[in-house]
Amino acid sequence: FCTMHFNTTFAQMKKADVNGPNELPLYTYLKAQKGFAGFDPHQYKELLEKMFAEKDPDWASKPDIKWNFTKFVIDRKGNVVARFEPTADMARVEACIKELLAAKA
């Protein structure tokens, strides 16, 4: 669709690195603006913390994206205003977005 209608030439389904030496500059920037602040209360919180601690004792102090579905919220001016881990309640994400949409440009 994108190639046919918009003449895109970039790889649309290529895996993108979000951590490490080959991470996309976008993720370097996002993580620098909003680092990891811990997992929210969730049924998988303890399991995730244990899993990451076994691999890296310093995992909690690093801004790396820890798990799929980490979300960054960007305002109309391009500022990174929030980072939500996969354990975040979607009501919090929704409230953040609604607040930004309600703000005057």
PDB file of N, CA and C in Angstrom:
ATOM      1  N   PHE A   1       0.819  -1.192   0.000  1.00  0.00           N
ATOM      2  CA  PHE A   1       0.000   0.000   0.000  1.00  0.00           C
ATOM      3  C   PHE A   1       0.868   1.263   0.000  1.00  0.00           C
ATOM      4  N   CYS A   2       1.787   1.348   0.960  1.00  0.00           N
ATOM      5  CA  CYS A   2       2.622   2.560   1.056  1.00  0.00           C
ATOM      6  C   CYS A   2       3.490   2.742  -0.185  1.00  0.00           C
ATOM      7  N   THR A   3       4.071   1.653  -0.663  1.00  0.00           N
ATOM      8  CA  THR A   3       4.923   1.747  -1.847  1.00  0.00           C
ATOM      9  C   THR A   3       4.098   2.129  -3.069  1.00  0.00           C
ATOM     10  N   MET A   4       2.935   1.511  -3.230  1.00  0.00           N
ATOM     11  CA  MET A   4       2.079   1.799  -4.375  1.00  0.00           C
ATOM     12  C   MET A   4       1.556   3.232  -4.369  1.00  0.00           C
ATOM     13  N   HIS A   5       1.132   3.691  -3.220  1.00  0.00           N
ATOM     14  CA  HIS A   5       0.459   4.990  -3.148  1.00  0.00           C
ATOM     15  C   HIS A   5       1.380   6.163  -2.816  1.00  0.00           C
ATOM     16  N   PHE A   6       2.473   5.887  -2.119  1.00  0.00           N
ATOM     17  CA  PHE A   6       3.329   6.983  -1.665  1.00  0.00           C
ATOM     18  C   PHE A   6       4.786   6.844  -2.106  1.00  0.00           C
ATOM     19  N   ASN A   7       5.065   5.837  -2.931  1.00  0.00           N
ATOM     20  CA  ASN A   7       6.410   5.603  -3.469  1.00  0.00           C
ATOM     21  C   ASN A   7       7.477   5.480  -2.394  1.00  0.00           C
ATOM     22  N   THR A   8       7.148   4.859  -1.272  1.00  0.00           N
ATOM     23  CA  THR A   8       8.151   4.665  -0.226  1.00  0.00           C
ATOM     24  C   THR A   8       9.186   3.658  -0.694  1.00  0.00           C
ATOM     25  N   THR A   9      10.406   3.833  -0.228  1.00  0.00           N
ATOM     26  CA  THR A   9      11.487   2.927  -0.617  1.00  0.00           C
ATOM     27  C   THR A   9      12.171   2.292   0.587  1.00  0.00           C
ATOM     28  N   PHE A  10      11.787   2.689   1.794  1.00  0.00           N
ATOM     29  CA  PHE A  10      12.426   2.129   2.986  1.00  0.00           C
ATOM     30  C   PHE A  10      11.806   0.778   3.328  1.00  0.00           C
ATOM     31  N   ALA A  11      12.559  -0.011   4.086  1.00  0.00           N
ATOM     32  CA  ALA A  11      12.076  -1.330   4.503  1.00  0.00           C
ATOM     33  C   ALA A  11      10.979  -1.145   5.544  1.00  0.00           C
ATOM     34  N   GLN A  12       9.768  -1.511   5.190  1.00  0.00           N
ATOM     35  CA  GLN A  12       8.624  -1.267   6.065  1.00  0.00           C
ATOM     36  C   GLN A  12       8.453  -2.324   7.153  1.00  0.00           C
ATOM     37  N   MET A  13       8.989  -3.477   6.972  1.00  0.00           N
ATOM     38  CA  MET A  13       8.811  -4.555   7.943  1.00  0.00           C
ATOM     39  C   MET A  13      10.129  -4.987   8.577  1.00  0.00           C
ATOM     40  N   LYS A  14      11.151  -4.188   8.457  1.00  0.00           N
ATOM     41  CA  LYS A  14      12.452  -4.531   9.011  1.00  0.00           C
ATOM     42  C   LYS A  14      12.442  -4.339  10.524  1.00  0.00           C
ATOM     43  N   LYS A  15      13.068  -5.260  11.226  1.00  0.00           N
ATOM     44  CA  LYS A  15      13.178  -5.148  12.675  1.00  0.00           C
ATOM     45  C   LYS A  15      14.037  -3.931  13.008  1.00  0.00           C
ATOM     46  N   ALA A  16      13.605  -3.158  13.971  1.00  0.00           N
ATOM     47  CA  ALA A  16      14.346  -1.974  14.404  1.00  0.00           C
ATOM     48  C   ALA A  16      14.906  -2.224  15.798  1.00  0.00           C
ATOM     49  N   ASP A  17      16.198  -1.980  15.971  1.00  0.00           N
ATOM     50  CA  ASP A  17      16.807  -2.108  17.289  1.00  0.00           C
ATOM     51  C   ASP A  17      16.448  -0.889  18.126  1.00  0.00           C
ATOM     52  N   VAL A  18      16.017  -1.130  19.353  1.00  0.00           N
ATOM     53  CA  VAL A  18      15.649  -0.041  20.256  1.00  0.00           C
ATOM     54  C   VAL A  18      16.660   0.122  21.387  1.00  0.00           C
ATOM     55  N   ASN A  19      17.569  -0.829  21.520  1.00  0.00           N
ATOM     56  CA  ASN A  19      18.640  -0.790  22.511  1.00  0.00           C
ATOM     57  C   ASN A  19      19.938  -1.237  21.854  1.00  0.00           C
ATOM     58  N   GLY A  20      21.047  -0.799  22.420  1.00  0.00           N
ATOM     59  CA  GLY A  20      22.335  -1.301  21.974  1.00  0.00           C
ATOM     60  C   GLY A  20      22.989  -0.467  20.900  1.00  0.00           C
ATOM     61  N   PRO A  21      24.118  -0.960  20.397  1.00  0.00           N
ATOM     62  CA  PRO A  21      24.923  -0.172  19.454  1.00  0.00           C
ATOM     63  C   PRO A  21      24.240   0.105  18.119  1.00  0.00           C
ATOM     64  N   ASN A  22      23.259  -0.687  17.750  1.00  0.00           N
ATOM     65  CA  ASN A  22      22.561  -0.486  16.478  1.00  0.00           C
ATOM     66  C   ASN A  22      21.168   0.114  16.646  1.00  0.00           C
ATOM     67  N   GLU A  23      20.880   0.654  17.838  1.00  0.00           N
ATOM     68  CA  GLU A  23      19.544   1.214  18.053  1.00  0.00           C
ATOM     69  C   GLU A  23      19.330   2.417  17.152  1.00  0.00           C
ATOM     70  N   LEU A  24      18.086   2.599  16.758  1.00  0.00           N
ATOM     71  CA  LEU A  24      17.744   3.752  15.933  1.00  0.00           C
ATOM     72  C   LEU A  24      17.930   5.038  16.734  1.00  0.00           C
ATOM     73  N   PRO A  25      18.427   6.099  16.097  1.00  0.00           N
ATOM     74  CA  PRO A  25      18.606   7.377  16.800  1.00  0.00           C
ATOM     75  C   PRO A  25      17.325   7.875  17.475  1.00  0.00           C
ATOM     76  N   LEU A  26      16.190   7.563  16.908  1.00  0.00           N
ATOM     77  CA  LEU A  26      14.922   7.949  17.525  1.00  0.00           C
ATOM     78  C   LEU A  26      14.831   7.413  18.950  1.00  0.00           C
ATOM     79  N   TYR A  27      15.186   6.144  19.138  1.00  0.00           N
ATOM     80  CA  TYR A  27      15.084   5.541  20.466  1.00  0.00           C
ATOM     81  C   TYR A  27      16.168   6.052  21.405  1.00  0.00           C
ATOM     82  N   THR A  28      17.323   6.382  20.873  1.00  0.00           N
ATOM     83  CA  THR A  28      18.361   7.005  21.699  1.00  0.00           C
ATOM     84  C   THR A  28      17.810   8.296  22.285  1.00  0.00           C
ATOM     85  N   TYR A  29      17.165   9.094  21.443  1.00  0.00           N
ATOM     86  CA  TYR A  29      16.585  10.364  21.873  1.00  0.00           C
ATOM     87  C   TYR A  29      15.447  10.153  22.876  1.00  0.00           C
ATOM     88  N   LEU A  30      14.508   9.281  22.547  1.00  0.00           N
ATOM     89  CA  LEU A  30      13.362   9.053  23.431  1.00  0.00           C
ATOM     90  C   LEU A  30      13.814   8.607  24.816  1.00  0.00           C
ATOM     91  N   LYS A  31      14.749   7.674  24.868  1.00  0.00           N
ATOM     92  CA  LYS A  31      15.221   7.157  26.155  1.00  0.00           C
ATOM     93  C   LYS A  31      15.998   8.209  26.930  1.00  0.00           C
ATOM     94  N   ALA A  32      16.691   9.098  26.220  1.00  0.00           N
ATOM     95  CA  ALA A  32      17.416  10.179  26.900  1.00  0.00           C
ATOM     96  C   ALA A  32      16.440  11.168  27.530  1.00  0.00           C
ATOM     97  N   GLN A  33      15.295  11.352  26.901  1.00  0.00           N
ATOM     98  CA  GLN A  33      14.299  12.287  27.416  1.00  0.00           C
ATOM     99  C   GLN A  33      13.507  11.699  28.581  1.00  0.00           C
ATOM    100  N   LYS A  34      13.170  10.433  28.484  1.00  0.00           N
ATOM    101  CA  LYS A  34      12.384   9.759  29.529  1.00  0.00           C
ATOM    102  C   LYS A  34      12.971   8.375  29.772  1.00  0.00           C
ATOM    103  N   GLY A  35      13.800   8.284  30.778  1.00  0.00           N
ATOM    104  CA  GLY A  35      14.419   7.010  31.116  1.00  0.00           C
ATOM    105  C   GLY A  35      13.449   6.077  31.824  1.00  0.00           C
ATOM    106  N   PHE A  36      13.932   4.909  32.094  1.00  0.00           N
ATOM    107  CA  PHE A  36      13.125   3.895  32.781  1.00  0.00           C
ATOM    108  C   PHE A  36      12.915   4.322  34.232  1.00  0.00           C
ATOM    109  N   ALA A  37      11.671   4.320  34.685  1.00  0.00           N
ATOM    110  CA  ALA A  37      11.349   4.731  36.056  1.00  0.00           C
ATOM    111  C   ALA A  37      10.700   3.596  36.845  1.00  0.00           C
ATOM    112  N   GLY A  38      10.814   2.386  36.349  1.00  0.00           N
ATOM    113  CA  GLY A  38      10.249   1.236  37.044  1.00  0.00           C
ATOM    114  C   GLY A  38       8.951   0.767  36.414  1.00  0.00           C
ATOM    115  N   PHE A  39       8.608  -0.458  36.754  1.00  0.00           N
ATOM    116  CA  PHE A  39       7.349  -1.027  36.281  1.00  0.00           C
ATOM    117  C   PHE A  39       6.213  -0.605  37.207  1.00  0.00           C
ATOM    118  N   ASP A  40       5.045  -0.449  36.648  1.00  0.00           N
ATOM    119  CA  ASP A  40       3.851  -0.142  37.428  1.00  0.00           C
ATOM    120  C   ASP A  40       3.386  -1.415  38.135  1.00  0.00           C
ATOM    121  N   PRO A  41       2.569  -1.262  39.178  1.00  0.00           N
ATOM    122  CA  PRO A  41       1.989  -2.460  39.797  1.00  0.00           C
ATOM    123  C   PRO A  41       1.244  -3.274  38.728  1.00  0.00           C
ATOM    124  N   HIS A  42       1.549  -4.546  38.682  1.00  0.00           N
ATOM    125  CA  HIS A  42       0.991  -5.399  37.627  1.00  0.00           C
ATOM    126  C   HIS A  42       1.235  -6.848  38.018  1.00  0.00           C
ATOM    127  N   GLN A  43       0.446  -7.744  37.495  1.00  0.00           N
ATOM    128  CA  GLN A  43       0.613  -9.162  37.822  1.00  0.00           C
ATOM    129  C   GLN A  43       1.969  -9.717  37.387  1.00  0.00           C
ATOM    130  N   TYR A  44       2.616  -9.094  36.405  1.00  0.00           N
ATOM    131  CA  TYR A  44       3.910  -9.586  35.921  1.00  0.00           C
ATOM    132  C   TYR A  44       5.102  -8.789  36.449  1.00  0.00           C
ATOM    133  N   LYS A  45       4.866  -7.806  37.294  1.00  0.00           N
ATOM    134  CA  LYS A  45       5.948  -6.936  37.759  1.00  0.00           C
ATOM    135  C   LYS A  45       7.086  -7.727  38.409  1.00  0.00           C
ATOM    136  N   GLU A  46       6.781  -8.560  39.384  1.00  0.00           N
ATOM    137  CA  GLU A  46       7.822  -9.316  40.081  1.00  0.00           C
ATOM    138  C   GLU A  46       8.560 -10.253  39.137  1.00  0.00           C
ATOM    139  N   LEU A  47       7.845 -10.902  38.274  1.00  0.00           N
ATOM    140  CA  LEU A  47       8.459 -11.808  37.303  1.00  0.00           C
ATOM    141  C   LEU A  47       9.424 -11.051  36.394  1.00  0.00           C
ATOM    142  N   LEU A  48       8.998  -9.908  35.900  1.00  0.00           N
ATOM    143  CA  LEU A  48       9.856  -9.106  35.025  1.00  0.00           C
ATOM    144  C   LEU A  48      11.097  -8.620  35.760  1.00  0.00           C
ATOM    145  N   GLU A  49      10.915  -8.123  36.969  1.00  0.00           N
ATOM    146  CA  GLU A  49      12.056  -7.631  37.740  1.00  0.00           C
ATOM    147  C   GLU A  49      13.069  -8.740  37.995  1.00  0.00           C
ATOM    148  N   LYS A  50      12.589  -9.921  38.329  1.00  0.00           N
ATOM    149  CA  LYS A  50      13.481 -11.063  38.567  1.00  0.00           C
ATOM    150  C   LYS A  50      14.207 -11.450  37.283  1.00  0.00           C
ATOM    151  N   MET A  51      13.478 -11.512  36.194  1.00  0.00           N
ATOM    152  CA  MET A  51      14.059 -11.894  34.911  1.00  0.00           C
ATOM    153  C   MET A  51      15.165 -10.918  34.495  1.00  0.00           C
ATOM    154  N   PHE A  52      14.911  -9.617  34.623  1.00  0.00           N
ATOM    155  CA  PHE A  52      15.908  -8.628  34.229  1.00  0.00           C
ATOM    156  C   PHE A  52      17.093  -8.614  35.181  1.00  0.00           C
ATOM    157  N   ALA A  53      16.855  -8.800  36.468  1.00  0.00           N
ATOM    158  CA  ALA A  53      17.938  -8.803  37.456  1.00  0.00           C
ATOM    159  C   ALA A  53      18.895  -9.968  37.232  1.00  0.00           C
ATOM    160  N   GLU A  54      18.379 -11.093  36.775  1.00  0.00           N
ATOM    161  CA  GLU A  54      19.230 -12.249  36.494  1.00  0.00           C
ATOM    162  C   GLU A  54      20.171 -11.980  35.328  1.00  0.00           C
ATOM    163  N   LYS A  55      19.727 -11.203  34.375  1.00  0.00           N
ATOM    164  CA  LYS A  55      20.542 -10.904  33.194  1.00  0.00           C
ATOM    165  C   LYS A  55      21.485  -9.735  33.418  1.00  0.00           C
ATOM    166  N   ASP A  56      21.058  -8.755  34.220  1.00  0.00           N
ATOM    167  CA  ASP A  56      21.851  -7.542  34.419  1.00  0.00           C
ATOM    168  C   ASP A  56      21.505  -6.930  35.775  1.00  0.00           C
ATOM    169  N   PRO A  57      22.432  -6.972  36.728  1.00  0.00           N
ATOM    170  CA  PRO A  57      22.151  -6.420  38.056  1.00  0.00           C
ATOM    171  C   PRO A  57      21.829  -4.921  38.042  1.00  0.00           C
ATOM    172  N   ASP A  58      22.270  -4.202  37.030  1.00  0.00           N
ATOM    173  CA  ASP A  58      22.040  -2.759  36.939  1.00  0.00           C
ATOM    174  C   ASP A  58      20.874  -2.394  36.021  1.00  0.00           C
ATOM    175  N   TRP A  59      20.059  -3.346  35.695  1.00  0.00           N
ATOM    176  CA  TRP A  59      18.993  -3.129  34.715  1.00  0.00           C
ATOM    177  C   TRP A  59      18.079  -1.964  35.060  1.00  0.00           C
ATOM    178  N   ALA A  60      17.768  -1.784  36.332  1.00  0.00           N
ATOM    179  CA  ALA A  60      16.787  -0.763  36.722  1.00  0.00           C
ATOM    180  C   ALA A  60      17.307   0.656  36.552  1.00  0.00           C
ATOM    181  N   SER A  61      18.626   0.823  36.542  1.00  0.00           N
ATOM    182  CA  SER A  61      19.193   2.173  36.429  1.00  0.00           C
ATOM    183  C   SER A  61      19.463   2.581  34.984  1.00  0.00           C
ATOM    184  N   LYS A  62      19.236   1.677  34.059  1.00  0.00           N
ATOM    185  CA  LYS A  62      19.488   1.961  32.643  1.00  0.00           C
ATOM    186  C   LYS A  62      18.196   2.396  31.948  1.00  0.00           C
ATOM    187  N   PRO A  63      18.293   3.336  31.007  1.00  0.00           N
ATOM    188  CA  PRO A  63      17.090   3.821  30.327  1.00  0.00           C
ATOM    189  C   PRO A  63      16.559   2.876  29.249  1.00  0.00           C
ATOM    190  N   ASP A  64      17.232   1.766  29.033  1.00  0.00           N
ATOM    191  CA  ASP A  64      16.838   0.852  27.959  1.00  0.00           C
ATOM    192  C   ASP A  64      15.355   0.492  28.011  1.00  0.00           C
ATOM    193  N   ILE A  65      14.826   0.214  26.847  1.00  0.00           N
ATOM    194  CA  ILE A  65      13.466  -0.310  26.748  1.00  0.00           C
ATOM    195  C   ILE A  65      13.547  -1.758  27.206  1.00  0.00           C
ATOM    196  N   LYS A  66      12.756  -2.086  28.185  1.00  0.00           N
ATOM    197  CA  LYS A  66      12.866  -3.387  28.843  1.00  0.00           C
ATOM    198  C   LYS A  66      12.054  -4.490  28.180  1.00  0.00           C
ATOM    199  N   TRP A  67      10.945  -4.122  27.598  1.00  0.00           N
ATOM    200  CA  TRP A  67      10.007  -5.133  27.125  1.00  0.00           C
ATOM    201  C   TRP A  67       9.162  -4.522  26.021  1.00  0.00           C
ATOM    202  N   ASN A  68       8.560  -5.359  25.210  1.00  0.00           N
ATOM    203  CA  ASN A  68       7.687  -4.866  24.136  1.00  0.00           C
ATOM    204  C   ASN A  68       6.591  -3.962  24.681  1.00  0.00           C
ATOM    205  N   PHE A  69       6.143  -3.097  23.841  1.00  0.00           N
ATOM    206  CA  PHE A  69       4.993  -2.233  24.105  1.00  0.00           C
ATOM    207  C   PHE A  69       5.265  -1.079  25.057  1.00  0.00           C
ATOM    208  N   THR A  70       6.528  -0.721  25.258  1.00  0.00           N
ATOM    209  CA  THR A  70       6.820   0.534  25.949  1.00  0.00           C
ATOM    210  C   THR A  70       6.299   1.648  25.052  1.00  0.00           C
ATOM    211  N   LYS A  71       5.631   2.616  25.652  1.00  0.00           N
ATOM    212  CA  LYS A  71       5.014   3.699  24.881  1.00  0.00           C
ATOM    213  C   LYS A  71       5.597   5.041  25.303  1.00  0.00           C
ATOM    214  N   PHE A  72       5.883   5.893  24.335  1.00  0.00           N
ATOM    215  CA  PHE A  72       6.317   7.260  24.591  1.00  0.00           C
ATOM    216  C   PHE A  72       5.231   8.184  24.066  1.00  0.00           C
ATOM    217  N   VAL A  73       4.871   9.189  24.849  1.00  0.00           N
ATOM    218  CA  VAL A  73       3.863  10.159  24.425  1.00  0.00           C
ATOM    219  C   VAL A  73       4.587  11.461  24.120  1.00  0.00           C
ATOM    220  N   ILE A  74       4.326  11.986  22.932  1.00  0.00           N
ATOM    221  CA  ILE A  74       4.973  13.197  22.438  1.00  0.00           C
ATOM    222  C   ILE A  74       3.908  14.280  22.299  1.00  0.00           C
ATOM    223  N   ASP A  75       4.217  15.497  22.758  1.00  0.00           N
ATOM    224  CA  ASP A  75       3.229  16.571  22.622  1.00  0.00           C
ATOM    225  C   ASP A  75       3.312  17.213  21.241  1.00  0.00           C
ATOM    226  N   ARG A  76       2.476  18.198  20.996  1.00  0.00           N
ATOM    227  CA  ARG A  76       2.392  18.840  19.678  1.00  0.00           C
ATOM    228  C   ARG A  76       3.667  19.569  19.288  1.00  0.00           C
ATOM    229  N   LYS A  77       4.468  19.920  20.273  1.00  0.00           N
ATOM    230  CA  LYS A  77       5.720  20.633  20.003  1.00  0.00           C
ATOM    231  C   LYS A  77       6.900  19.678  19.852  1.00  0.00           C
ATOM    232  N   GLY A  78       6.639  18.392  19.953  1.00  0.00           N
ATOM    233  CA  GLY A  78       7.691  17.400  19.795  1.00  0.00           C
ATOM    234  C   GLY A  78       8.401  17.024  21.078  1.00  0.00           C
ATOM    235  N   ASN A  79       7.888  17.471  22.207  1.00  0.00           N
ATOM    236  CA  ASN A  79       8.494  17.132  23.495  1.00  0.00           C
ATOM    237  C   ASN A  79       8.019  15.764  23.967  1.00  0.00           C
ATOM    238  N   VAL A  80       8.947  14.991  24.498  1.00  0.00           N
ATOM    239  CA  VAL A  80       8.587  13.702  25.078  1.00  0.00           C
ATOM    240  C   VAL A  80       8.033  13.995  26.473  1.00  0.00           C
ATOM    241  N   VAL A  81       6.754  13.783  26.662  1.00  0.00           N
ATOM    242  CA  VAL A  81       6.127  14.149  27.932  1.00  0.00           C
ATOM    243  C   VAL A  81       5.905  12.968  28.872  1.00  0.00           C
ATOM    244  N   ALA A  82       5.908  11.760  28.347  1.00  0.00           N
ATOM    245  CA  ALA A  82       5.673  10.608  29.214  1.00  0.00           C
ATOM    246  C   ALA A  82       6.216   9.339  28.577  1.00  0.00           C
ATOM    247  N   ARG A  83       6.556   8.416  29.454  1.00  0.00           N
ATOM    248  CA  ARG A  83       6.950   7.072  29.039  1.00  0.00           C
ATOM    249  C   ARG A  83       6.113   6.114  29.871  1.00  0.00           C
ATOM    250  N   PHE A  84       5.499   5.173  29.201  1.00  0.00           N
ATOM    251  CA  PHE A  84       4.687   4.175  29.881  1.00  0.00           C
ATOM    252  C   PHE A  84       5.250   2.795  29.567  1.00  0.00           C
ATOM    253  N   GLU A  85       5.528   2.053  30.608  1.00  0.00           N
ATOM    254  CA  GLU A  85       6.009   0.683  30.439  1.00  0.00           C
ATOM    255  C   GLU A  85       4.818  -0.219  30.120  1.00  0.00           C
ATOM    256  N   PRO A  86       5.081  -1.421  29.620  1.00  0.00           N
ATOM    257  CA  PRO A  86       3.979  -2.320  29.269  1.00  0.00           C
ATOM    258  C   PRO A  86       3.070  -2.666  30.448  1.00  0.00           C
ATOM    259  N   THR A  87       3.555  -2.464  31.658  1.00  0.00           N
ATOM    260  CA  THR A  87       2.754  -2.759  32.842  1.00  0.00           C
ATOM    261  C   THR A  87       1.830  -1.610  33.230  1.00  0.00           C
ATOM    262  N   ALA A  88       1.933  -0.490  32.543  1.00  0.00           N
ATOM    263  CA  ALA A  88       1.102   0.675  32.872  1.00  0.00           C
ATOM    264  C   ALA A  88      -0.360   0.401  32.546  1.00  0.00           C
ATOM    265  N   ASP A  89      -1.212   0.868  33.405  1.00  0.00           N
ATOM    266  CA  ASP A  89      -2.651   0.767  33.169  1.00  0.00           C
ATOM    267  C   ASP A  89      -2.993   1.674  31.988  1.00  0.00           C
ATOM    268  N   MET A  90      -3.709   1.146  31.026  1.00  0.00           N
ATOM    269  CA  MET A  90      -4.040   1.929  29.833  1.00  0.00           C
ATOM    270  C   MET A  90      -4.886   3.157  30.159  1.00  0.00           C
ATOM    271  N   ALA A  91      -5.560   3.155  31.282  1.00  0.00           N
ATOM    272  CA  ALA A  91      -6.326   4.341  31.680  1.00  0.00           C
ATOM    273  C   ALA A  91      -5.379   5.519  31.925  1.00  0.00           C
ATOM    274  N   ARG A  92      -4.185   5.252  32.448  1.00  0.00           N
ATOM    275  CA  ARG A  92      -3.192   6.316  32.649  1.00  0.00           C
ATOM    276  C   ARG A  92      -2.695   6.854  31.314  1.00  0.00           C
ATOM    277  N   VAL A  93      -2.463   5.959  30.379  1.00  0.00           N
ATOM    278  CA  VAL A  93      -2.013   6.369  29.048  1.00  0.00           C
ATOM    279  C   VAL A  93      -3.097   7.226  28.394  1.00  0.00           C
ATOM    280  N   GLU A  94      -4.311   6.745  28.444  1.00  0.00           N
ATOM    281  CA  GLU A  94      -5.435   7.473  27.852  1.00  0.00           C
ATOM    282  C   GLU A  94      -5.594   8.856  28.485  1.00  0.00           C
ATOM    283  N   ALA A  95      -5.485   8.939  29.796  1.00  0.00           N
ATOM    284  CA  ALA A  95      -5.628  10.222  30.487  1.00  0.00           C
ATOM    285  C   ALA A  95      -4.543  11.203  30.059  1.00  0.00           C
ATOM    286  N   CYS A  96      -3.333  10.716  29.903  1.00  0.00           N
ATOM    287  CA  CYS A  96      -2.224  11.564  29.461  1.00  0.00           C
ATOM    288  C   CYS A  96      -2.490  12.113  28.063  1.00  0.00           C
ATOM    289  N   ILE A  97      -2.931  11.255  27.174  1.00  0.00           N
ATOM    290  CA  ILE A  97      -3.201  11.675  25.797  1.00  0.00           C
ATOM    291  C   ILE A  97      -4.373  12.656  25.749  1.00  0.00           C
ATOM    292  N   LYS A  98      -5.416  12.372  26.499  1.00  0.00           N
ATOM    293  CA  LYS A  98      -6.567  13.283  26.527  1.00  0.00           C
ATOM    294  C   LYS A  98      -6.170  14.655  27.051  1.00  0.00           C
ATOM    295  N   GLU A  99      -5.319  14.679  28.067  1.00  0.00           N
ATOM    296  CA  GLU A  99      -4.855  15.956  28.617  1.00  0.00           C
ATOM    297  C   GLU A  99      -4.091  16.756  27.565  1.00  0.00           C
ATOM    298  N   LEU A 100      -3.239  16.081  26.820  1.00  0.00           N
ATOM    299  CA  LEU A 100      -2.484  16.767  25.768  1.00  0.00           C
ATOM    300  C   LEU A 100      -3.393  17.248  24.645  1.00  0.00           C
ATOM    301  N   LEU A 101      -4.361  16.439  24.268  1.00  0.00           N
ATOM    302  CA  LEU A 101      -5.282  16.835  23.205  1.00  0.00           C
ATOM    303  C   LEU A 101      -6.146  18.023  23.623  1.00  0.00           C
ATOM    304  N   ALA A 102      -6.453  18.104  24.899  1.00  0.00           N
ATOM    305  CA  ALA A 102      -7.283  19.203  25.395  1.00  0.00           C
ATOM    306  C   ALA A 102      -6.504  20.507  25.537  1.00  0.00           C
ATOM    307  N   ALA A 103      -5.182  20.403  25.635  1.00  0.00           N
ATOM    308  CA  ALA A 103      -4.351  21.602  25.795  1.00  0.00           C
ATOM    309  C   ALA A 103      -4.360  22.416  24.508  1.00  0.00           C
ATOM    310  N   LYS A 104      -4.309  23.710  24.658  1.00  0.00           N
ATOM    311  CA  LYS A 104      -4.271  24.577  23.475  1.00  0.00           C
ATOM    312  C   LYS A 104      -2.898  24.482  22.828  1.00  0.00           C
ATOM    313  N   ALA A 105      -2.893  24.505  21.519  1.00  0.00           N
ATOM    314  CA  ALA A 105      -1.644  24.365  20.753  1.00  0.00           C
ATOM    315  C   ALA A 105      -0.718  25.538  20.949  1.00  0.00           C
TER     316      ALA A 105
END
